[in-house]
Coordinates of C-alpha atoms in Angstrom, one line a residue:
X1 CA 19.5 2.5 31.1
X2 CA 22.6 2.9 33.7
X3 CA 25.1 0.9 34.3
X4 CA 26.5 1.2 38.1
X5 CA 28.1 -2.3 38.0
X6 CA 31.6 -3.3 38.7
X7 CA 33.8 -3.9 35.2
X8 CA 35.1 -7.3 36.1
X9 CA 36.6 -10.0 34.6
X10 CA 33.8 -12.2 34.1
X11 CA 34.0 -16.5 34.3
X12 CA 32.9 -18.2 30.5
X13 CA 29.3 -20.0 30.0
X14 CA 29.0 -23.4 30.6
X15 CA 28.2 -25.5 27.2
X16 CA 24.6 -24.7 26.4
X17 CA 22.0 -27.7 27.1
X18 CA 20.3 -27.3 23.7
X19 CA 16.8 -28.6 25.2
X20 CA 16.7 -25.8 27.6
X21 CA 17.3 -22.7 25.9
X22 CA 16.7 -19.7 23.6
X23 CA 19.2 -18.2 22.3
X24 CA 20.3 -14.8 20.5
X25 CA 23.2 -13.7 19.1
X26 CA 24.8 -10.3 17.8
X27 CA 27.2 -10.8 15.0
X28 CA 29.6 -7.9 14.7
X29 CA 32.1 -8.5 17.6
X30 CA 30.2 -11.7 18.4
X31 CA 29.6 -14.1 15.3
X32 CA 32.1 -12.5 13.3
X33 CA 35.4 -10.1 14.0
X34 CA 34.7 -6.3 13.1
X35 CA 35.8 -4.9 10.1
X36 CA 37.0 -1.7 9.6
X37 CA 34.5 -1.2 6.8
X38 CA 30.6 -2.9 7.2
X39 CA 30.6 -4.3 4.1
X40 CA 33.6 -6.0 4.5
X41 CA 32.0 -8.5 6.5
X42 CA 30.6 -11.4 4.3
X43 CA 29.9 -15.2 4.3
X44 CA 31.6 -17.8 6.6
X45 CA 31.3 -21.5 5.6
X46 CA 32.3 -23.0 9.5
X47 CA 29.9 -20.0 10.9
X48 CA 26.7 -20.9 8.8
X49 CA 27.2 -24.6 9.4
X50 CA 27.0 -23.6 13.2
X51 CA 23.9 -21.6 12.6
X52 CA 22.1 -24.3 10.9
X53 CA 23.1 -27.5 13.9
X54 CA 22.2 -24.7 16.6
X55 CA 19.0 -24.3 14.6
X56 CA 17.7 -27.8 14.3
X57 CA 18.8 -28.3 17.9
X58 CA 16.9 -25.6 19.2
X59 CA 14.2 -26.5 17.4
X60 CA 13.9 -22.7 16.1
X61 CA 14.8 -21.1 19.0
X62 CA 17.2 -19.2 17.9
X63 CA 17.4 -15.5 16.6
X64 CA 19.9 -12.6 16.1
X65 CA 19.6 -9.4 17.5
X66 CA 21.9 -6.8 15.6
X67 CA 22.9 -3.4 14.8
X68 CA 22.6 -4.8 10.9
X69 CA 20.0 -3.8 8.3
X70 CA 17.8 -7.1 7.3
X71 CA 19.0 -7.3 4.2
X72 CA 22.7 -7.5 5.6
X73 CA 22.0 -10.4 8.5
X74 CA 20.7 -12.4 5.2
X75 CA 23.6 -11.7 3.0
X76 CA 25.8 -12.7 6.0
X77 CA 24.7 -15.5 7.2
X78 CA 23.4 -17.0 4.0
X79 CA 19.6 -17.0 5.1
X80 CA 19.9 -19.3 7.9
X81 CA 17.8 -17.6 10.4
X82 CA 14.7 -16.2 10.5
X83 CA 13.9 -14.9 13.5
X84 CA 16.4 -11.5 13.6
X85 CA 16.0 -8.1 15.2
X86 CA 17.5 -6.0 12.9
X87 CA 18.5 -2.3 13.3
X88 CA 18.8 -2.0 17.2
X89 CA 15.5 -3.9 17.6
X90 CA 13.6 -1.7 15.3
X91 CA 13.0 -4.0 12.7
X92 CA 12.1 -7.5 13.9
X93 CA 11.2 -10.4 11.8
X94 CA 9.2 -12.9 13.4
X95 CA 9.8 -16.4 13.2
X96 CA 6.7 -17.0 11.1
X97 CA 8.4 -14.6 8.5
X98 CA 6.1 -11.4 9.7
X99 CA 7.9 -8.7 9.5
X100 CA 7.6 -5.1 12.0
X101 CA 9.0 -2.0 10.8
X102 CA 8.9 1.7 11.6
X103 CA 7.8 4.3 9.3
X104 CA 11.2 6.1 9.6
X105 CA 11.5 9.3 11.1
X106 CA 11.4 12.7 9.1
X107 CA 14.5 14.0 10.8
X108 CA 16.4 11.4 9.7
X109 CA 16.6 12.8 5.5
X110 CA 18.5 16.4 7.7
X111 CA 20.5 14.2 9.7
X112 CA 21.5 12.1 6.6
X113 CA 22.5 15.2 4.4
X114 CA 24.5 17.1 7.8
X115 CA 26.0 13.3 8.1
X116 CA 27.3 13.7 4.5
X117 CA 28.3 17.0 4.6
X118 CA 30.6 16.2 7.5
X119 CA 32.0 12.9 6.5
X120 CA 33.5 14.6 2.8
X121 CA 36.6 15.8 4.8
X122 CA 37.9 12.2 5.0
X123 CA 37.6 9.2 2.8
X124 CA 37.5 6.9 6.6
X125 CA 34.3 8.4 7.4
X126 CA 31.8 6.0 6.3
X127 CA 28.2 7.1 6.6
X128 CA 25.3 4.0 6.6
X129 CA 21.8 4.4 5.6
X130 CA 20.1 1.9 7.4
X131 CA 16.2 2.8 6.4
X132 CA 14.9 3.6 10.0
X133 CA 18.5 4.9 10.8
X134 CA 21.8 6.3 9.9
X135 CA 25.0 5.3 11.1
X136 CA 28.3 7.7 11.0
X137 CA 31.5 5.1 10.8
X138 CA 35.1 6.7 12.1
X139 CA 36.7 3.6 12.3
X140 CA 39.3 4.5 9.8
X141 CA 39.2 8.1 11.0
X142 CA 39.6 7.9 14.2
X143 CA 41.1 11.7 14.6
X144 CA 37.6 12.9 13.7
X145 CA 36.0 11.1 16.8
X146 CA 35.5 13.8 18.9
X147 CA 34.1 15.8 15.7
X148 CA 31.9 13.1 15.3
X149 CA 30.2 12.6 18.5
X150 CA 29.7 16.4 18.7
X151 CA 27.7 16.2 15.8
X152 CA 25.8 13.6 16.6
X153 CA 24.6 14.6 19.5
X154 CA 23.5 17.7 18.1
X155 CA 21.4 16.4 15.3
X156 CA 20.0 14.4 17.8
X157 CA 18.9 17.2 20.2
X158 CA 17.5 19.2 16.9
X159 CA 16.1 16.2 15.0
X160 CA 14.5 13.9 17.7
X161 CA 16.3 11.0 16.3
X162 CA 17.8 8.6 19.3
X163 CA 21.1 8.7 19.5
X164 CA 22.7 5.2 19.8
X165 CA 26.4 5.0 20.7
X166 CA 28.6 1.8 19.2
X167 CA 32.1 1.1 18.7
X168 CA 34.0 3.7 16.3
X169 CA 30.3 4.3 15.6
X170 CA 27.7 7.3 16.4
X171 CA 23.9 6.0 14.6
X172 CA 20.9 8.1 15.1
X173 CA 17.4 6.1 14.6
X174 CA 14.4 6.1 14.7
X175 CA 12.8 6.0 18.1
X176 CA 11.6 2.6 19.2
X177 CA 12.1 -0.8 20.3
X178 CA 15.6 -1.6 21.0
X179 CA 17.1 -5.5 21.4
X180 CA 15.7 -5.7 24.9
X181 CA 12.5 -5.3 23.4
X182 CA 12.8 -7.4 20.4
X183 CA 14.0 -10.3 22.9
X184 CA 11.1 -10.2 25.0
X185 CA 8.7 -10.3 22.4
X186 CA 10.5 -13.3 20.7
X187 CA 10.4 -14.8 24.2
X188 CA 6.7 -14.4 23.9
X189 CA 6.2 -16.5 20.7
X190 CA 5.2 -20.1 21.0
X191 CA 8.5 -21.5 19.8
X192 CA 10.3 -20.0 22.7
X193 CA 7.9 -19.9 25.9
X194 CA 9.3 -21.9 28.2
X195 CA 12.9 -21.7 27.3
X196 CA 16.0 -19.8 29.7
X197 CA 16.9 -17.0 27.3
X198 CA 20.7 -16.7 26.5
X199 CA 22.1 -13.2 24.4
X200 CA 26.1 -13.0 23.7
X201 CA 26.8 -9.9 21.9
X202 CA 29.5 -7.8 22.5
X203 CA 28.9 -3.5 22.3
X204 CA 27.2 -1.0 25.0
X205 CA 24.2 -1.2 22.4
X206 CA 23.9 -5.2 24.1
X207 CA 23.3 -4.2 27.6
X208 CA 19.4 -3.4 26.5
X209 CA 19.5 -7.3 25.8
X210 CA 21.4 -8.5 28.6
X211 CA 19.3 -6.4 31.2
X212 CA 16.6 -8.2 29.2
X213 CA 17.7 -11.8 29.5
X214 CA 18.4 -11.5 33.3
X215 CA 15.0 -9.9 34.0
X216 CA 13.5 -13.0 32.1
X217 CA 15.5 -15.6 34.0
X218 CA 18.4 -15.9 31.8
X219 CA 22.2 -14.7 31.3
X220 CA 24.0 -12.2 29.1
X221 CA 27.3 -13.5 27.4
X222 CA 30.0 -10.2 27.2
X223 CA 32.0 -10.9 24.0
X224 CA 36.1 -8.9 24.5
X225 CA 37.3 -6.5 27.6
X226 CA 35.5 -6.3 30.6
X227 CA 33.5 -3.2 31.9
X228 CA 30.6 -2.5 33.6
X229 CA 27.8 -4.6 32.4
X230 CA 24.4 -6.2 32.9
X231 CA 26.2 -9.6 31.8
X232 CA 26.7 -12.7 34.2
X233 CA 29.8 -14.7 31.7
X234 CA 31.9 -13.8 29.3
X235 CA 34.1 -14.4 26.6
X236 CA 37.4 -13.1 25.4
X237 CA 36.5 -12.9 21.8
X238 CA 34.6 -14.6 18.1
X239 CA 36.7 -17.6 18.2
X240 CA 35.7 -18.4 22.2
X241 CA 32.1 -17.7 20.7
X242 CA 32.2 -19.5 18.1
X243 CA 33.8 -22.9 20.2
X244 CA 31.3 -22.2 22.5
X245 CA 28.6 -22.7 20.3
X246 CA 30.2 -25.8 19.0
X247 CA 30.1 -27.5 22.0
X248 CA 26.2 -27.0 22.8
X249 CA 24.9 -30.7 23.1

């Protein structure tokens, strides 16, 4: 996907009409700040209140589409929501509960072990198994960046895994559906037919879902600095997001 469009400072949403929309959200960057760690993000009392008003008022049409395992969205956001994309769009649990999932790719046990290997010269260096992926974290190792992108490309180019860039973050996964995909097929459920589809998230791995949202009639949100993207609004930050939300009647 390329992105030829002007990075410019982009005017905020209006308050959402709950009656009229879907809507999905990312978390890291979006629903809650980044940490320097992943696991360091847990639980927020104001932010799963939110979740469950925006739920009711949506009548269900509401999912998150993130970078996050499964098993993370649910420890984050206390079970609220069913409907999530997880991993990039690989995994996707429908609103019914069904649940999609890749068999994971066999290159991903040599990328794991190279990611390893690498990631023993500094304690920052977080690696993620993720199931159908593997994330390499240089957040608190930020001198290895360069290092880490090198590799990761590389293990791409020998492994076939799909190399998916982030924030302080290189992930190789299996190939598959990405959020842009996982968005169109919950826009093809019942629940949500009908509806103008709305995705805030915040990281390069978004556009997929705001390219997405546009092509189905609906806006992308950008969550922090502008740059060239696919989204029509934006907002400076989780706070703006979460006020935002707040104020959806």
């Amino acid at each position: 996907m390329s992105l030829d469009l002007l990075s410019v400072s982009l005017p905020p949403p209006r308050p959402l009409r709950l009656s009229e929309v879907a809507v999905f959200l990312d978390i890291d960057g979006t629903l809650a700040p980044i940490a320097a760690r992943p696991q360091d993000v847990g639980p927020d009392g104001r932010r799963t209140r939110l979740l469950e008003r925006l739920s009711a008022g949506l009548d269900g049409r509401l999912a998150v589409v993130t970078g996050r395992t499964l098993t993370d969205v649910d420890r984050i956001l206390e079970g609220r929501i069913t409907c999530v994309a997880a991993i990039h769009g690989l995994v996707r649990r429908d609103c019914d509960g069904s649940l999609h999932s890749p068999e994971p790719h066999a290159g991903l046990t040599v990328a794991i072990d190279a990611l390893r290997r690498f990631a023993v010269r500094d304690p920052g260096l977080i690696v993620e198994e993720k199931g159908a992926s593997v994330a390499l974290h240089f957040r608190l190792a930020q001198r290895y960046a360069g290092e880490a992108k090198v590799i990761a490309r590389r293990l791409s180019s020998e492994t076939g895994l799909a190399l998916q860039h982030g924030d302080m973050v290189e992930e190789l996964r299996t190939p598959g559906p990405s959020k842009g995909d996982s968005i169109r097929a919950f826009m093809q459920g019942a629940a949500f037919q009908g509806a103008v589809p709305v995705f805030a998230g915040d990281d390069i791995t978004d556009e997929h879902g705001f390219a997405e949202v546009a092509r189905l009639g609906g806006y992308g949100v950008l969550v922090g600095a502008p740059r060239a993207t696919h989204a029509r609004f934006g907002l400076r930050g989780v706070e703006d997001v979460l006020a935002w939300l707040e104020a959806a009647r």
